[in-house]
């Protein structure tokens, strides 16, 4: 079992560009959550997908959007990148009803220059 | 507002000592509290969780204590080892509309350094 896999591991983008990050959940998991972790801070909840729909959303602007595919994998899209979007983006997967058994991927380090 | 915070940002201990990492929370609607360990370059790794209707839970070398009266959570690590060096986060699971969906709110983290 490969666990939660995220791609790419590192990414450098220019202000104003758009970025897409990808996540494959752990086998057997159907729920994917995305978190943003700024340097020296704890992860902050962006949104959660279940059954291909956004189920919950944190305090992030509409520039942050996502998608979940029928195979439960997910994408995080960020438009009009700002310098402040530089962070580690974490994907966590879990099974419906097993809310505390979330497994995190190693993250994608996004740097906006 | 909703927040989870830590009293100590750094903790240094000697190998073999017991470590205690503390956390304060403010949201009474949380139904689970979870401790994560995050090593450099990795995502958070689940350590142990505790339901809001419990006050103590033990795992392998770890114990979590929950004091709902003062909204305080602690993680105790017995016989701390150099491999325990990492950043430790407490997180609370916020119920939404009466349902637990797994929206986690994390504290800022405590850096644990274990000296051989």
PDB file of C-alpha atoms in Angstrom:
ATOM      1  CA  UNK A   1       0.000   0.000   0.000  1.00  0.00           C
ATOM      2  CA  UNK A   2       1.599   3.252  -1.170  1.00  0.00           C
ATOM      3  CA  UNK A   3      -0.282   5.404   1.312  1.00  0.00           C
ATOM      4  CA  UNK A   4      -1.174   8.955   0.316  1.00  0.00           C
ATOM      5  CA  UNK A   5       0.851  10.194  -2.627  1.00  0.00           C
ATOM      6  CA  UNK A   6       1.155  13.785  -3.764  1.00  0.00           C
ATOM      7  CA  UNK A   7       2.675  15.302  -6.851  1.00  0.00           C
ATOM      8  CA  UNK A   8       4.761  17.182  -7.550  1.00  0.00           C
ATOM      9  CA  UNK A   9       6.954  17.296  -4.444  1.00  0.00           C
ATOM     10  CA  UNK A  10       8.315  20.750  -5.218  1.00  0.00           C
ATOM     11  CA  UNK A  11       7.091  23.512  -7.480  1.00  0.00           C
ATOM     12  CA  UNK A  12       8.147  27.072  -8.263  1.00  0.00           C
ATOM     13  CA  UNK A  13       5.636  29.450  -9.812  1.00  0.00           C
ATOM     14  CA  UNK A  14       5.490  33.146 -10.629  1.00  0.00           C
ATOM     15  CA  UNK A  15       2.981  35.552  -9.141  1.00  0.00           C
ATOM     16  CA  UNK A  16      -0.246  35.584 -11.092  1.00  0.00           C
ATOM     17  CA  UNK A  17       0.168  32.088 -12.444  1.00  0.00           C
ATOM     18  CA  UNK A  18      -2.077  29.132 -11.781  1.00  0.00           C
ATOM     19  CA  UNK A  19      -1.062  25.819 -10.212  1.00  0.00           C
ATOM     20  CA  UNK A  20      -2.577  22.349  -9.917  1.00  0.00           C
ATOM     21  CA  UNK A  21      -1.529  19.936  -7.195  1.00  0.00           C
ATOM     22  CA  UNK A  22      -2.504  16.278  -7.173  1.00  0.00           C
ATOM     23  CA  UNK A  23      -3.273  13.705  -4.517  1.00  0.00           C
ATOM     24  CA  UNK A  24      -3.951   9.984  -4.594  1.00  0.00           C
ATOM     25  CA  UNK A  25      -5.562   8.753  -1.389  1.00  0.00           C
ATOM     26  CA  UNK A  26      -4.638   5.673   0.565  1.00  0.00           C
ATOM     27  CA  UNK A  27      -6.274   2.518  -0.706  1.00  0.00           C
ATOM     28  CA  UNK A  28      -9.756   2.152   0.767  1.00  0.00           C
ATOM     29  CA  UNK A  29     -10.138   5.841   1.547  1.00  0.00           C
ATOM     30  CA  UNK A  30     -12.861   7.906  -0.096  1.00  0.00           C
ATOM     31  CA  UNK A  31     -12.451  11.309   1.559  1.00  0.00           C
ATOM     32  CA  UNK A  32      -9.716  13.798   0.723  1.00  0.00           C
ATOM     33  CA  UNK A  33      -8.875  16.954   2.658  1.00  0.00           C
ATOM     34  CA  UNK A  34      -6.385  19.642   1.696  1.00  0.00           C
ATOM     35  CA  UNK A  35      -4.344  21.722   4.113  1.00  0.00           C
ATOM     36  CA  UNK A  36      -1.956  24.632   3.721  1.00  0.00           C
ATOM     37  CA  UNK A  37       1.035  24.734   6.050  1.00  0.00           C
ATOM     38  CA  UNK A  38       3.047  27.940   6.151  1.00  0.00           C
ATOM     39  CA  UNK A  39       6.594  27.745   7.470  1.00  0.00           C
ATOM     40  CA  UNK A  40       6.619  27.398  11.234  1.00  0.00           C
ATOM     41  CA  UNK A  41       2.854  27.027  11.478  1.00  0.00           C
ATOM     42  CA  UNK A  42       0.380  24.227  11.853  1.00  0.00           C
ATOM     43  CA  UNK A  43      -1.618  23.057   8.845  1.00  0.00           C
ATOM     44  CA  UNK A  44      -4.743  25.050   7.983  1.00  0.00           C
ATOM     45  CA  UNK A  45      -7.806  23.344   6.535  1.00  0.00           C
ATOM     46  CA  UNK A  46      -8.625  24.418   2.981  1.00  0.00           C
ATOM     47  CA  UNK A  47     -11.466  22.079   1.990  1.00  0.00           C
ATOM     48  CA  UNK A  48     -12.634  18.490   1.946  1.00  0.00           C
ATOM     49  CA  UNK A  49     -14.011  16.347  -0.858  1.00  0.00           C
ATOM     50  CA  UNK A  50     -16.298  13.373  -0.565  1.00  0.00           C
ATOM     51  CA  UNK A  51     -18.297  11.738  -3.350  1.00  0.00           C
ATOM     52  CA  UNK A  52     -16.768  14.193  -5.817  1.00  0.00           C
ATOM     53  CA  UNK A  53     -18.250  17.181  -4.004  1.00  0.00           C
ATOM     54  CA  UNK A  54     -16.776  19.827  -1.736  1.00  0.00           C
ATOM     55  CA  UNK A  55     -18.227  19.010   1.659  1.00  0.00           C
ATOM     56  CA  UNK A  56     -16.523  21.542   3.909  1.00  0.00           C
ATOM     57  CA  UNK A  57     -14.428  24.612   3.313  1.00  0.00           C
ATOM     58  CA  UNK A  58     -12.059  26.574   5.487  1.00  0.00           C
ATOM     59  CA  UNK A  59     -11.356  30.287   5.370  1.00  0.00           C
ATOM     60  CA  UNK A  60      -9.695  30.429   1.963  1.00  0.00           C
ATOM     61  CA  UNK A  61     -10.620  32.649  -1.008  1.00  0.00           C
ATOM     62  CA  UNK A  62     -12.273  31.387  -4.161  1.00  0.00           C
ATOM     63  CA  UNK A  63      -8.867  31.354  -5.855  1.00  0.00           C
ATOM     64  CA  UNK A  64      -8.525  27.982  -4.167  1.00  0.00           C
ATOM     65  CA  UNK A  65     -10.633  25.326  -5.815  1.00  0.00           C
ATOM     66  CA  UNK A  66     -10.575  21.586  -6.035  1.00  0.00           C
ATOM     67  CA  UNK A  67     -11.911  18.503  -7.624  1.00  0.00           C
ATOM     68  CA  UNK A  68     -12.352  14.869  -6.749  1.00  0.00           C
ATOM     69  CA  UNK A  69     -12.444  12.171  -9.378  1.00  0.00           C
ATOM     70  CA  UNK A  70     -14.446   8.916  -9.393  1.00  0.00           C
ATOM     71  CA  UNK A  71     -11.319   7.027  -8.295  1.00  0.00           C
ATOM     72  CA  UNK A  72     -11.203   9.312  -5.208  1.00  0.00           C
ATOM     73  CA  UNK A  73      -8.041  11.110  -6.283  1.00  0.00           C
ATOM     74  CA  UNK A  74      -8.136  14.858  -5.971  1.00  0.00           C
ATOM     75  CA  UNK A  75      -6.682  18.070  -7.332  1.00  0.00           C
ATOM     76  CA  UNK A  76      -6.124  21.421  -5.687  1.00  0.00           C
ATOM     77  CA  UNK A  77      -6.075  24.431  -7.991  1.00  0.00           C
ATOM     78  CA  UNK A  78      -4.866  27.870  -7.032  1.00  0.00           C
ATOM     79  CA  UNK A  79      -5.385  30.788  -9.414  1.00  0.00           C
ATOM     80  CA  UNK A  80      -3.712  34.192  -9.506  1.00  0.00           C
ATOM     81  CA  UNK A  81      -0.902  33.089  -7.213  1.00  0.00           C
ATOM     82  CA  UNK A  82       0.332  35.472  -4.544  1.00  0.00           C
ATOM     83  CA  UNK A  83       3.649  35.419  -2.738  1.00  0.00           C
ATOM     84  CA  UNK A  84       1.722  34.520   0.408  1.00  0.00           C
ATOM     85  CA  UNK A  85       0.548  31.285  -1.191  1.00  0.00           C
ATOM     86  CA  UNK A  86       4.047  29.891  -0.738  1.00  0.00           C
ATOM     87  CA  UNK A  87       3.628  26.962   1.619  1.00  0.00           C
ATOM     88  CA  UNK A  88       3.568  23.213   2.011  1.00  0.00           C
ATOM     89  CA  UNK A  89       0.283  21.841   0.706  1.00  0.00           C
ATOM     90  CA  UNK A  90      -0.801  18.661   2.398  1.00  0.00           C
ATOM     91  CA  UNK A  91      -3.372  16.151   1.326  1.00  0.00           C
ATOM     92  CA  UNK A  92      -5.000  13.883   3.884  1.00  0.00           C
ATOM     93  CA  UNK A  93      -7.215  10.939   3.118  1.00  0.00           C
ATOM     94  CA  UNK A  94      -9.629   9.106   5.333  1.00  0.00           C
ATOM     95  CA  UNK A  95     -12.511   6.705   5.127  1.00  0.00           C
ATOM     96  CA  UNK A  96     -16.040   7.953   5.584  1.00  0.00           C
ATOM     97  CA  UNK A  97     -16.912   7.771   9.263  1.00  0.00           C
ATOM     98  CA  UNK A  98     -13.315   7.299  10.377  1.00  0.00           C
ATOM     99  CA  UNK A  99     -12.626  10.953  10.816  1.00  0.00           C
ATOM    100  CA  UNK A 100      -9.589  10.769  13.063  1.00  0.00           C
ATOM    101  CA  UNK A 101      -7.785   8.139  11.025  1.00  0.00           C
ATOM    102  CA  UNK A 102      -6.521  10.622   8.470  1.00  0.00           C
ATOM    103  CA  UNK A 103      -3.309   9.782   6.672  1.00  0.00           C
ATOM    104  CA  UNK A 104      -1.238  12.636   5.317  1.00  0.00           C
ATOM    105  CA  UNK A 105       0.916  12.716   2.248  1.00  0.00           C
ATOM    106  CA  UNK A 106       4.395  14.221   2.321  1.00  0.00           C
ATOM    107  CA  UNK A 107       3.089  17.396   0.754  1.00  0.00           C
ATOM    108  CA  UNK A 108       3.902  19.642  -2.174  1.00  0.00           C
ATOM    109  CA  UNK A 109       6.244  22.532  -1.439  1.00  0.00           C
ATOM    110  CA  UNK A 110       4.998  25.498  -3.485  1.00  0.00           C
ATOM    111  CA  UNK A 111       7.199  28.549  -3.847  1.00  0.00           C
ATOM    112  CA  UNK A 112       5.767  31.652  -5.494  1.00  0.00           C
ATOM    113  CA  UNK A 113       8.323  34.160  -6.730  1.00  0.00           C
TER     114      UNK A 113
ATOM    115  CA  UNK B   1     -13.191  31.913  18.261  1.00  0.00           C
ATOM    116  CA  UNK B   2     -12.020  28.486  17.231  1.00  0.00           C
ATOM    117  CA  UNK B   3      -8.393  27.958  18.076  1.00  0.00           C
ATOM    118  CA  UNK B   4      -5.946  25.404  19.315  1.00  0.00           C
ATOM    119  CA  UNK B   5      -2.686  26.648  20.775  1.00  0.00           C
ATOM    120  CA  UNK B   6       0.409  25.378  22.505  1.00  0.00           C
ATOM    121  CA  UNK B   7       2.029  26.720  25.669  1.00  0.00           C
ATOM    122  CA  UNK B   8       5.627  25.872  24.749  1.00  0.00           C
ATOM    123  CA  UNK B   9       7.027  26.275  21.277  1.00  0.00           C
ATOM    124  CA  UNK B  10      10.232  24.305  22.050  1.00  0.00           C
ATOM    125  CA  UNK B  11      11.134  21.471  24.390  1.00  0.00           C
ATOM    126  CA  UNK B  12      14.582  19.957  24.887  1.00  0.00           C
ATOM    127  CA  UNK B  13      15.023  16.724  26.842  1.00  0.00           C
ATOM    128  CA  UNK B  14      17.659  14.101  27.450  1.00  0.00           C
ATOM    129  CA  UNK B  15      17.287  10.642  26.016  1.00  0.00           C
ATOM    130  CA  UNK B  16      15.387   8.453  28.445  1.00  0.00           C
ATOM    131  CA  UNK B  17      13.519  11.329  30.072  1.00  0.00           C
ATOM    132  CA  UNK B  18       9.772  11.644  29.915  1.00  0.00           C
ATOM    133  CA  UNK B  19       8.409  14.478  27.761  1.00  0.00           C
ATOM    134  CA  UNK B  20       5.213  16.401  28.233  1.00  0.00           C
ATOM    135  CA  UNK B  21       3.801  18.581  25.475  1.00  0.00           C
ATOM    136  CA  UNK B  22       0.849  20.798  26.284  1.00  0.00           C
ATOM    137  CA  UNK B  23      -1.981  22.243  24.251  1.00  0.00           C
ATOM    138  CA  UNK B  24      -4.903  24.566  24.966  1.00  0.00           C
ATOM    139  CA  UNK B  25      -8.104  24.587  22.966  1.00  0.00           C
ATOM    140  CA  UNK B  26     -11.125  26.831  22.953  1.00  0.00           C
ATOM    141  CA  UNK B  27     -13.833  25.083  20.916  1.00  0.00           C
ATOM    142  CA  UNK B  28     -16.237  23.109  23.081  1.00  0.00           C
ATOM    143  CA  UNK B  29     -17.825  21.580  19.970  1.00  0.00           C
ATOM    144  CA  UNK B  30     -14.777  19.453  19.236  1.00  0.00           C
ATOM    145  CA  UNK B  31     -15.438  15.738  19.549  1.00  0.00           C
ATOM    146  CA  UNK B  32     -11.933  14.399  18.957  1.00  0.00           C
ATOM    147  CA  UNK B  33      -8.464  15.588  19.774  1.00  0.00           C
ATOM    148  CA  UNK B  34      -5.474  14.200  17.955  1.00  0.00           C
ATOM    149  CA  UNK B  35      -1.719  14.411  18.332  1.00  0.00           C
ATOM    150  CA  UNK B  36       0.477  14.383  15.257  1.00  0.00           C
ATOM    151  CA  UNK B  37       4.240  14.112  14.825  1.00  0.00           C
ATOM    152  CA  UNK B  38       5.838  15.843  11.880  1.00  0.00           C
ATOM    153  CA  UNK B  39       9.414  15.186  10.896  1.00  0.00           C
ATOM    154  CA  UNK B  40      11.297  17.457   8.560  1.00  0.00           C
ATOM    155  CA  UNK B  41      10.153  17.072   4.965  1.00  0.00           C
ATOM    156  CA  UNK B  42       7.252  14.803   5.847  1.00  0.00           C
ATOM    157  CA  UNK B  43       3.559  15.129   6.416  1.00  0.00           C
ATOM    158  CA  UNK B  44       2.021  14.848   9.887  1.00  0.00           C
ATOM    159  CA  UNK B  45       1.921  11.330  11.283  1.00  0.00           C
ATOM    160  CA  UNK B  46      -0.894  10.215  13.577  1.00  0.00           C
ATOM    161  CA  UNK B  47       0.234   9.410  17.115  1.00  0.00           C
ATOM    162  CA  UNK B  48      -2.855   9.038  19.243  1.00  0.00           C
ATOM    163  CA  UNK B  49      -6.353  10.453  19.559  1.00  0.00           C
ATOM    164  CA  UNK B  50      -8.880  10.861  22.328  1.00  0.00           C
ATOM    165  CA  UNK B  51     -12.621  11.371  22.258  1.00  0.00           C
ATOM    166  CA  UNK B  52     -14.060  14.337  24.081  1.00  0.00           C
ATOM    167  CA  UNK B  53     -15.902  12.043  26.512  1.00  0.00           C
ATOM    168  CA  UNK B  54     -12.628  10.527  27.759  1.00  0.00           C
ATOM    169  CA  UNK B  55      -9.957  12.008  30.008  1.00  0.00           C
ATOM    170  CA  UNK B  56      -7.062   9.649  29.370  1.00  0.00           C
ATOM    171  CA  UNK B  57      -5.872   7.300  26.686  1.00  0.00           C
ATOM    172  CA  UNK B  58      -2.662   5.313  26.483  1.00  0.00           C
ATOM    173  CA  UNK B  59      -0.723   4.023  23.549  1.00  0.00           C
ATOM    174  CA  UNK B  60       2.732   2.623  23.097  1.00  0.00           C
ATOM    175  CA  UNK B  61       4.997   4.930  25.144  1.00  0.00           C
ATOM    176  CA  UNK B  62       2.468   7.743  24.794  1.00  0.00           C
ATOM    177  CA  UNK B  63      -0.391   8.955  26.944  1.00  0.00           C
ATOM    178  CA  UNK B  64      -2.854  11.706  26.135  1.00  0.00           C
ATOM    179  CA  UNK B  65      -4.689  13.524  28.897  1.00  0.00           C
ATOM    180  CA  UNK B  66      -7.747  15.687  28.318  1.00  0.00           C
ATOM    181  CA  UNK B  67      -8.991  18.183  30.874  1.00  0.00           C
ATOM    182  CA  UNK B  68     -12.248  19.625  29.567  1.00  0.00           C
ATOM    183  CA  UNK B  69     -12.715  21.855  32.606  1.00  0.00           C
ATOM    184  CA  UNK B  70      -9.735  23.992  31.645  1.00  0.00           C
ATOM    185  CA  UNK B  71      -9.723  22.984  27.961  1.00  0.00           C
ATOM    186  CA  UNK B  72      -6.255  21.525  28.123  1.00  0.00           C
ATOM    187  CA  UNK B  73      -4.676  18.607  26.320  1.00  0.00           C
ATOM    188  CA  UNK B  74      -1.286  17.024  26.916  1.00  0.00           C
ATOM    189  CA  UNK B  75       0.880  14.388  25.301  1.00  0.00           C
ATOM    190  CA  UNK B  76       3.249  12.425  27.480  1.00  0.00           C
ATOM    191  CA  UNK B  77       6.057  10.475  25.866  1.00  0.00           C
ATOM    192  CA  UNK B  78       7.788   7.955  28.098  1.00  0.00           C
ATOM    193  CA  UNK B  79      11.508   7.191  27.787  1.00  0.00           C
ATOM    194  CA  UNK B  80      11.977   9.732  25.009  1.00  0.00           C
ATOM    195  CA  UNK B  81      14.332   8.649  22.246  1.00  0.00           C
ATOM    196  CA  UNK B  82      16.315  10.674  19.669  1.00  0.00           C
ATOM    197  CA  UNK B  83      13.913   9.372  17.021  1.00  0.00           C
ATOM    198  CA  UNK B  84      11.128  11.227  18.809  1.00  0.00           C
ATOM    199  CA  UNK B  85      12.689  14.552  17.809  1.00  0.00           C
ATOM    200  CA  UNK B  86      10.132  16.303  15.620  1.00  0.00           C
ATOM    201  CA  UNK B  87       7.413  18.941  15.693  1.00  0.00           C
ATOM    202  CA  UNK B  88       4.326  17.843  17.587  1.00  0.00           C
ATOM    203  CA  UNK B  89       0.897  19.249  16.796  1.00  0.00           C
ATOM    204  CA  UNK B  90      -2.349  18.906  18.616  1.00  0.00           C
ATOM    205  CA  UNK B  91      -5.450  19.094  16.471  1.00  0.00           C
ATOM    206  CA  UNK B  92      -9.141  19.153  17.184  1.00  0.00           C
ATOM    207  CA  UNK B  93     -11.890  17.758  15.049  1.00  0.00           C
ATOM    208  CA  UNK B  94     -14.687  20.285  14.700  1.00  0.00           C
ATOM    209  CA  UNK B  95     -18.165  18.904  14.374  1.00  0.00           C
ATOM    210  CA  UNK B  96     -20.164  20.533  11.577  1.00  0.00           C
ATOM    211  CA  UNK B  97     -23.926  20.497  11.876  1.00  0.00           C
ATOM    212  CA  UNK B  98     -23.781  17.682  14.393  1.00  0.00           C
ATOM    213  CA  UNK B  99     -21.636  15.489  12.172  1.00  0.00           C
ATOM    214  CA  UNK B 100     -17.934  14.766  12.397  1.00  0.00           C
ATOM    215  CA  UNK B 101     -16.476  15.323   8.971  1.00  0.00           C
ATOM    216  CA  UNK B 102     -12.847  15.441   9.916  1.00  0.00           C
ATOM    217  CA  UNK B 103     -12.146  19.152   9.597  1.00  0.00           C
ATOM    218  CA  UNK B 104      -9.045  19.432  11.730  1.00  0.00           C
ATOM    219  CA  UNK B 105      -7.863  22.618  13.401  1.00  0.00           C
ATOM    220  CA  UNK B 106      -4.184  22.466  14.285  1.00  0.00           C
ATOM    221  CA  UNK B 107      -2.170  24.305  16.871  1.00  0.00           C
ATOM    222  CA  UNK B 108       1.126  25.984  15.996  1.00  0.00           C
ATOM    223  CA  UNK B 109       3.296  23.077  17.111  1.00  0.00           C
ATOM    224  CA  UNK B 110       6.016  22.292  19.642  1.00  0.00           C
ATOM    225  CA  UNK B 111       9.524  21.431  18.566  1.00  0.00           C
ATOM    226  CA  UNK B 112      10.806  18.490  20.593  1.00  0.00           C
ATOM    227  CA  UNK B 113      14.573  17.948  20.610  1.00  0.00           C
ATOM    228  CA  UNK B 114      15.957  14.842  22.277  1.00  0.00           C
ATOM    229  CA  UNK B 115      19.645  14.903  23.161  1.00  0.00           C
ATOM    230  CA  UNK B 116      21.535  11.591  23.307  1.00  0.00           C
TER     231      UNK B 116
END
